[in-house]
Amino acid sequence: MTTVETMSTNGQLLGTVLAVQANFYRVQLDVEDKEDFSPLPHPPILLCTRRTRLKKIGQQVMVGDRVIVSEPDWSGGRGAVSDVLSRESLLDRPAIANVDQILLAFAVTDPPLEPYQLSRFLVKAESTDVDDVLLCLNKSDLVSLQVQQEISDRLLGWGYKPLFISVQNSINIDVLLKYINNKITVIAGPSGVGKSSLINLLIPNVNLRVGEVSGKLARGRHTTRHTELFELPGGGLLADTPGFNQPDLDCSPEELIYYFPEARERLAVANCRFSDCLHRDEPDCVVRGDWERYEHYLEFLDQAIARQTQLHQQADPESTMKIKSKGKGKQQYEPKLESKKYRRVSRKTQLQELEQLYNEPED
Ligand code: GDP
Ligand code: ZN
């Protein structure tokens, strides 16, 4: 794929896909001061189709993609996407390319800050393709500085430095803007923490833009929800995520530990005895121990193993794992030992099937 450098030096038009609607792509063009696109808003946005060549090679165009636009029709506000630059990152749900950071929004209270829920969102964010996670704690107007300090100390132990904000009292919004300006940011967090209020504050005309759909950003009641990037007044793009309170963790049991910064720290300076250590009760494990979220890790691990078992069972209903009770209502998944009888029958059947297969063409 061609690089950005060649493209811009070739004098081609570069832009970012803000939204995909049916077979159309809303592309915001990069602008340099000297350019003049008089009939268009600034920066100019063109409604584009996708070139047939891209369709033929199966090249998808998604929100966040950096694209080359050809055949601009300035008066009609139209164009065609003729190439897609290679993606820096790819977020799953919502499907957005080139996201720079995930802004995790929670409230210090009302709804109460729930450690397990916060942990789950953090692990989910860490498990994506996106490198940076920015943790914002809203409604700081409702608690004392001392309480904020306590929360902050606790989260530092988790490997995060939260930014306390108040949308209502405009506290630290300027600091937040410094983090998100000129970047592509995706906001996530449970409902009720003030995400919509924050988006409305950051993008004052967002209500106007989505007004006919609903009062809230990309949360249409009468239309299907679609992913859209909104422009921040100071530059940069912002997308909302569907409101969910418990994100699915879909990582493998082996990788899970790397989504805990405080455990990553331990693994950076020492190794467990076994390379496939799940950090449960294996001997000489350097991770297991006295850190606050270790309990969360164990719970998420059980869920990841259960999920993997389910996937295996779907692929191969005959074998896989069994649930072993670990007391206190906890369950743990372990490989199921096949009975000899079962194995014998199964191998015999397999042989018969193979023989049939080889014999058939000769019949
Ligand atoms: P969302 O569900 O995350 O989009 O949350 P909303 O933006 O709908 O806000 C939920 C409630 O929290 C609303 O009643 C807001 O007025 C309130 N709220 C939002 N930000 C703040 C804040 O900074 N301080 C206080 N005290 N309330 C806030
Ligand atoms: Zn270990």
Coordinates of C-alpha atoms and ligand atoms in Angstrom, one line a residue:
M1 CA 0.0 0.0 0.0
T2 CA 1.2 3.5 -0.8
T3 CA 2.4 5.6 2.1
V4 CA 1.1 9.0 3.3
E5 CA 4.3 10.7 2.2
T6 CA 4.0 9.7 -1.5
M7 CA 0.4 10.6 -1.6
S8 CA 0.7 14.1 -0.2
T9 CA 3.7 14.8 -2.4
N10 CA 1.8 13.7 -5.4
G11 CA -0.7 16.4 -4.6
Q12 CA -3.5 14.0 -4.0
L13 CA -6.4 14.7 -1.7
L14 CA -6.2 13.0 1.7
G15 CA -9.0 12.7 4.2
T16 CA -10.5 10.8 7.1
V17 CA -13.7 8.8 6.9
L18 CA -16.2 10.2 9.4
A19 CA -19.1 7.9 8.7
V20 CA -20.2 5.1 6.5
Q21 CA -23.8 5.2 5.3
A22 CA -25.0 2.5 2.9
N23 CA -22.5 2.7 0.1
F24 CA -21.4 6.2 0.8
Y25 CA -18.5 7.5 2.8
R26 CA -18.4 10.9 4.5
V27 CA -14.8 12.0 4.2
Q28 CA -13.3 15.0 5.9
L29 CA -10.4 16.3 3.9
D30 CA -7.1 17.4 5.4
V31 CA -6.7 21.1 4.8
E32 CA -3.8 23.4 4.4
D33 CA -4.3 27.1 4.9
K34 CA -3.7 28.1 1.3
E35 CA -6.5 25.9 0.0
D36 CA -9.9 27.3 -0.7
F37 CA -13.0 25.2 -1.0
S38 CA -15.4 28.1 -1.0
P39 CA -18.8 26.3 -1.3
L40 CA -17.9 23.8 1.4
P41 CA -17.8 23.9 5.2
H42 CA -14.4 24.2 6.7
P43 CA -12.8 21.6 6.8
P44 CA -14.5 20.4 3.6
I45 CA -16.5 17.2 3.8
L46 CA -17.3 15.2 0.7
L47 CA -19.8 12.4 0.2
C48 CA -17.9 9.7 -1.6
T49 CA -18.4 6.4 -3.3
R50 CA -15.9 3.7 -3.4
R51 CA -14.0 3.1 -6.6
T52 CA -14.8 -0.2 -8.4
R53 CA -11.1 -1.3 -8.1
L54 CA -11.4 -1.3 -4.3
K55 CA -14.5 -3.4 -4.5
K56 CA -12.8 -5.8 -6.8
I57 CA -9.8 -6.3 -4.4
G58 CA -12.2 -6.5 -1.4
Q59 CA -10.7 -3.4 0.2
Q60 CA -13.1 -2.3 2.8
V61 CA -13.5 1.4 3.8
M62 CA -14.3 2.0 7.4
V63 CA -14.8 4.9 9.8
G64 CA -11.4 6.3 10.8
D65 CA -9.7 5.2 7.6
R66 CA -7.3 7.6 6.0
V67 CA -8.2 7.6 2.4
I68 CA -7.3 9.2 -1.0
V69 CA -10.1 11.0 -2.7
S70 CA -10.2 11.4 -6.4
E71 CA -12.6 13.2 -8.8
P72 CA -13.7 15.8 -6.4
D73 CA -16.9 17.7 -7.4
W74 CA -16.6 20.8 -5.2
S75 CA -20.0 22.3 -6.1
G76 CA -21.8 19.0 -5.6
G77 CA -19.8 18.0 -2.5
R78 CA -19.0 14.6 -4.0
G79 CA -16.0 12.5 -4.6
A80 CA -14.7 8.9 -4.8
V81 CA -12.4 7.0 -2.5
S82 CA -9.7 5.6 -4.6
D83 CA -7.3 4.2 -2.0
V84 CA -7.1 3.3 1.7
L85 CA -3.8 3.9 3.6
S86 CA -2.6 1.1 5.9
R87 CA -4.3 1.2 9.3
E88 CA -2.4 2.0 12.5
S89 CA -5.0 0.3 14.7
L90 CA -8.3 -1.4 14.3
L91 CA -11.1 -1.3 17.0
D92 CA -13.7 -3.9 16.9
R93 CA -16.9 -2.6 18.4
P94 CA -17.5 0.0 17.3
A95 CA -15.5 -0.7 14.2
I96 CA -13.2 2.3 13.8
A97 CA -9.7 2.4 12.3
N98 CA -6.8 4.5 13.6
V99 CA -8.1 5.2 17.0
D100 CA -5.4 6.9 19.1
Q101 CA -6.9 6.4 22.5
I102 CA -9.8 5.2 24.5
L103 CA -11.3 7.7 27.0
L104 CA -12.8 5.6 29.8
A105 CA -15.4 7.7 31.6
F106 CA -16.6 6.8 35.1
A107 CA -18.2 8.9 37.9
V108 CA -16.6 9.2 41.4
T109 CA -20.1 8.7 42.7
D110 CA -23.7 8.6 41.6
P111 CA -23.6 5.9 40.3
P112 CA -21.0 4.7 42.8
L113 CA -17.5 3.8 41.5
E114 CA -17.6 0.0 41.3
P115 CA -14.1 -1.4 41.3
Y116 CA -15.0 -4.7 39.6
Q117 CA -16.9 -2.9 36.8
L118 CA -14.1 -0.4 36.4
S119 CA -11.6 -3.2 36.2
R120 CA -13.6 -4.9 33.6
F121 CA -13.7 -1.8 31.4
L122 CA -10.0 -1.2 31.9
V123 CA -9.1 -4.8 30.9
K124 CA -11.4 -4.5 27.9
A125 CA -9.7 -1.3 26.8
E126 CA -6.3 -2.8 27.3
S127 CA -7.2 -5.8 25.2
T128 CA -8.0 -3.7 22.2
D129 CA -5.6 -2.7 19.4
V130 CA -5.6 0.8 20.8
D131 CA -2.5 1.7 22.8
D132 CA -3.6 4.5 25.1
V133 CA -6.2 4.4 27.8
L134 CA -7.2 7.7 29.5
L135 CA -9.2 7.3 32.6
C136 CA -11.6 10.2 33.5
L137 CA -13.6 10.3 36.7
N138 CA -16.5 12.7 36.4
K139 CA -18.7 14.4 39.0
S140 CA -15.7 15.3 41.0
D141 CA -17.9 18.2 42.3
L142 CA -19.7 15.7 44.5
V143 CA -16.8 14.5 46.6
S144 CA -14.1 16.1 48.7
L145 CA -10.4 16.5 47.6
Q146 CA -9.5 13.9 50.3
V147 CA -11.8 11.3 48.8
Q148 CA -10.4 12.1 45.3
Q149 CA -6.9 11.5 46.7
E150 CA -7.9 8.2 48.2
I151 CA -9.4 7.1 44.9
S152 CA -6.3 8.3 43.1
D153 CA -3.9 6.4 45.4
R154 CA -5.9 3.3 44.9
L155 CA -5.9 3.5 41.1
L156 CA -2.2 4.3 41.0
G157 CA -1.8 0.8 42.5
W158 CA -3.7 -0.5 39.5
G159 CA -1.3 1.3 37.2
Y160 CA -3.6 4.2 36.3
K161 CA -3.5 7.9 37.0
P162 CA -7.1 9.2 36.8
L163 CA -8.1 12.7 35.7
F164 CA -10.8 14.1 37.9
I165 CA -13.3 16.2 36.0
S166 CA -16.7 17.8 36.5
V167 CA -18.8 18.4 33.4
Q168 CA -21.2 20.3 35.5
N169 CA -18.7 22.7 37.0
S170 CA -16.2 22.6 34.1
I171 CA -13.4 21.3 36.3
N172 CA -10.3 20.1 34.4
I173 CA -12.1 20.1 31.0
D174 CA -9.2 22.2 29.7
V175 CA -6.8 19.5 30.8
L176 CA -8.9 16.8 29.1
L177 CA -8.9 18.8 25.9
K178 CA -5.1 18.8 25.8
Y179 CA -5.2 15.0 25.8
I180 CA -7.9 14.6 23.1
N181 CA -7.1 17.5 20.7
N182 CA -5.9 16.4 17.3
K183 CA -6.4 12.8 18.1
I184 CA -9.0 10.2 17.3
T185 CA -10.6 9.3 20.7
V186 CA -13.4 6.8 21.5
I187 CA -15.4 7.3 24.7
A188 CA -16.6 4.3 26.7
G189 CA -18.1 3.9 30.1
P190 CA -21.2 2.8 31.9
S191 CA -24.4 4.7 31.6
G192 CA -25.2 7.5 34.0
V193 CA -21.6 8.7 34.5
G194 CA -22.1 11.8 32.3
K195 CA -20.8 10.7 28.9
S196 CA -23.5 12.5 27.0
S197 CA -23.1 15.6 29.1
L198 CA -19.4 15.5 28.4
I199 CA -19.8 15.1 24.6
N200 CA -22.3 17.9 24.5
L201 CA -19.9 20.1 26.4
L202 CA -16.9 19.2 24.1
I203 CA -18.9 19.5 20.9
P204 CA -21.5 22.3 21.5
N205 CA -23.2 21.8 18.1
V206 CA -23.4 18.0 18.3
N207 CA -27.1 18.3 19.3
L208 CA -27.8 20.3 16.2
R209 CA -26.1 17.8 14.0
V210 CA -27.9 14.8 15.4
G211 CA -30.9 16.7 16.4
E212 CA -33.2 15.1 13.9
V213 CA -32.2 11.7 14.9
S214 CA -32.3 12.0 18.7
G215 CA -31.0 14.3 21.4
K216 CA -27.9 12.2 22.0
L217 CA -24.8 11.5 20.0
A218 CA -25.3 8.6 17.6
R219 CA -28.0 7.1 19.7
G220 CA -30.9 7.3 17.3
R221 CA -34.2 6.0 18.6
H222 CA -35.8 5.9 15.2
T223 CA -32.9 4.8 13.1
T224 CA -30.3 2.1 13.3
R225 CA -27.3 3.2 15.3
H226 CA -24.2 3.8 13.2
T227 CA -20.7 4.7 14.1
E228 CA -19.7 8.2 13.5
L229 CA -16.7 10.4 14.3
F230 CA -17.5 14.0 15.4
E231 CA -15.2 16.8 15.0
L232 CA -13.9 18.6 18.1
P233 CA -13.9 22.4 17.7
G234 CA -10.1 22.5 18.5
G235 CA -9.3 19.7 16.0
G236 CA -9.5 16.0 16.6
L237 CA -12.3 13.5 16.3
L238 CA -14.5 11.8 18.9
A239 CA -16.8 8.8 18.8
D240 CA -19.2 7.5 21.3
T241 CA -19.7 3.8 22.0
P242 CA -22.9 1.9 22.5
G243 CA -23.9 2.2 26.2
F244 CA -23.1 -1.1 27.9
N245 CA -22.5 -1.7 31.5
Q246 CA -20.5 -4.9 31.4
P247 CA -18.3 -5.2 28.4
D248 CA -17.5 -8.7 27.0
L249 CA -14.0 -9.8 27.7
D250 CA -13.1 -11.8 24.6
C251 CA -9.4 -12.4 25.2
S252 CA -7.7 -15.8 25.6
P253 CA -6.7 -17.0 29.1
E254 CA -3.0 -16.8 28.3
E255 CA -3.1 -13.1 27.2
L256 CA -5.4 -11.9 30.0
I257 CA -2.6 -11.2 32.5
Y258 CA -1.0 -8.7 30.1
Y259 CA -4.0 -6.4 30.4
F260 CA -3.2 -5.7 34.0
P261 CA -0.5 -3.0 34.1
E262 CA 0.5 -4.0 37.7
A263 CA 1.0 -7.6 36.6
R264 CA 2.9 -6.6 33.5
E265 CA 5.3 -4.8 35.8
R266 CA 6.0 -8.0 37.6
L267 CA 6.4 -10.0 34.4
A268 CA 8.8 -7.4 33.0
V269 CA 11.4 -8.1 35.7
A270 CA 10.9 -11.9 36.4
N271 CA 9.6 -15.1 34.8
C272 CA 7.2 -17.7 36.1
R273 CA 8.7 -21.2 36.1
F274 CA 6.3 -22.4 33.4
S275 CA 5.9 -20.4 30.2
D276 CA 2.2 -21.3 30.0
C277 CA 1.6 -20.3 33.6
L278 CA -1.9 -19.1 34.2
H279 CA -0.8 -17.6 37.5
R280 CA -3.3 -19.6 39.6
D281 CA -1.6 -22.3 41.7
E282 CA 1.4 -23.2 39.6
P283 CA 4.8 -23.4 41.5
D284 CA 7.2 -20.5 41.2
C285 CA 4.7 -18.0 39.8
V286 CA 5.9 -14.4 40.0
V287 CA 2.5 -12.9 39.4
R288 CA 0.3 -14.6 42.0
G289 CA 0.2 -12.6 45.2
D290 CA -0.6 -9.6 47.1
W291 CA -2.0 -7.1 44.6
E292 CA -5.5 -5.7 44.8
R293 CA -6.9 -6.8 41.5
Y294 CA -5.5 -10.3 41.7
E295 CA -9.0 -11.4 42.7
H296 CA -10.4 -9.7 39.5
Y297 CA -7.8 -11.5 37.5
L298 CA -8.8 -14.9 38.8
E299 CA -12.5 -14.1 38.1
F300 CA -11.8 -12.9 34.5
L301 CA -9.6 -15.9 34.0
D302 CA -12.3 -18.3 34.8
Q303 CA -14.6 -16.4 32.4
A304 CA -11.9 -16.5 29.7
I305 CA -11.4 -20.2 30.2
A306 CA -15.2 -20.9 30.1
R307 CA -15.4 -18.9 26.9
Q308 CA -12.6 -20.7 25.3
T309 CA -14.1 -24.1 26.3
Q310 CA -17.4 -23.0 24.8
L311 CA -15.7 -22.1 21.5
H312 CA -13.9 -25.4 21.5
Q313 CA -17.1 -27.3 22.1
Q314 CA -18.8 -25.5 19.2
A315 CA -15.9 -26.5 17.0
D316 CA -15.6 -30.0 18.3
P317 CA -18.6 -31.1 20.4
E318 CA -17.0 -34.5 21.3
S319 CA -14.0 -33.5 23.4
T320 CA -12.7 -30.6 25.4
M321 CA -13.1 -29.6 29.1
K322 CA -15.2 -30.3 32.2
I323 CA -16.2 -28.0 35.0
K324 CA -14.5 -28.8 38.3
S325 CA -16.0 -27.4 41.5
K326 CA -13.5 -25.4 43.5
G327 CA -15.7 -24.9 46.6
K328 CA -17.3 -21.6 47.7
G329 CA -19.5 -21.9 44.6
K330 CA -16.5 -21.3 42.3
Q331 CA -16.0 -23.3 39.3
Q332 CA -12.8 -24.1 37.3
Y333 CA -12.5 -25.6 33.9
E334 CA -10.1 -28.4 33.3
P335 CA -9.4 -30.8 30.4
K336 CA -11.8 -33.7 30.4
L337 CA -10.1 -37.1 30.4
E338 CA -11.6 -39.2 27.7
S339 CA -12.6 -42.7 28.7
K340 CA -10.6 -45.5 27.0
K341 CA -13.8 -47.0 25.7
Y342 CA -14.9 -43.8 24.2
R343 CA -11.6 -43.2 22.6
R344 CA -11.4 -46.7 21.1
V345 CA -14.8 -46.4 19.5
S346 CA -14.0 -43.0 18.2
R347 CA -10.8 -44.1 16.6
K348 CA -12.5 -47.1 15.1
T349 CA -15.2 -44.9 13.6
Q350 CA -12.6 -42.6 12.3
L351 CA -10.8 -45.5 10.6
Q352 CA -14.0 -46.7 9.1
E353 CA -14.8 -43.3 7.7
L354 CA -11.3 -43.0 6.2
E355 CA -11.6 -46.4 4.6
Q356 CA -15.0 -45.5 3.1
L357 CA -13.5 -42.3 1.8
Y358 CA -10.6 -44.2 0.1
N359 CA -12.9 -46.9 -1.3
E360 CA -15.5 -44.7 -2.7
P361 CA -13.8 -43.5 -5.9
E362 CA -12.9 -47.1 -6.8
D363 CA -16.5 -48.3 -6.6
Ligands
GDP1 P1 -24.5 9.1 30.4 O1 -25.6 8.1 30.6 O2 -23.2 8.6 30.7 O3 -24.6 9.7 29.0 O4 -24.8 10.3 31.5 P2 -25.6 11.7 31.3 O5 -24.8 12.6 30.5 O6 -27.0 11.4 30.7 O7 -25.6 12.2 32.8 C1 -26.3 11.4 33.8 C2 -26.6 12.4 34.9 O8 -25.4 12.9 35.6 C3 -27.4 13.6 34.5 O9 -28.4 13.9 35.4 C4 -26.3 14.7 34.5 O10 -26.9 16.0 34.7 C5 -25.5 14.3 35.6 N1 -24.1 14.8 35.5 C6 -23.3 14.8 34.4 N2 -22.1 15.4 34.7 C7 -22.1 15.8 36.0 C8 -21.2 16.4 36.9 O11 -20.1 16.7 36.5 N3 -21.5 16.5 38.1 C9 -22.8 16.2 38.6 N4 -23.0 16.4 39.9 N5 -23.7 15.6 37.8 C10 -23.4 15.4 36.5
ZN2 ZN 2.6 -17.3 36.9

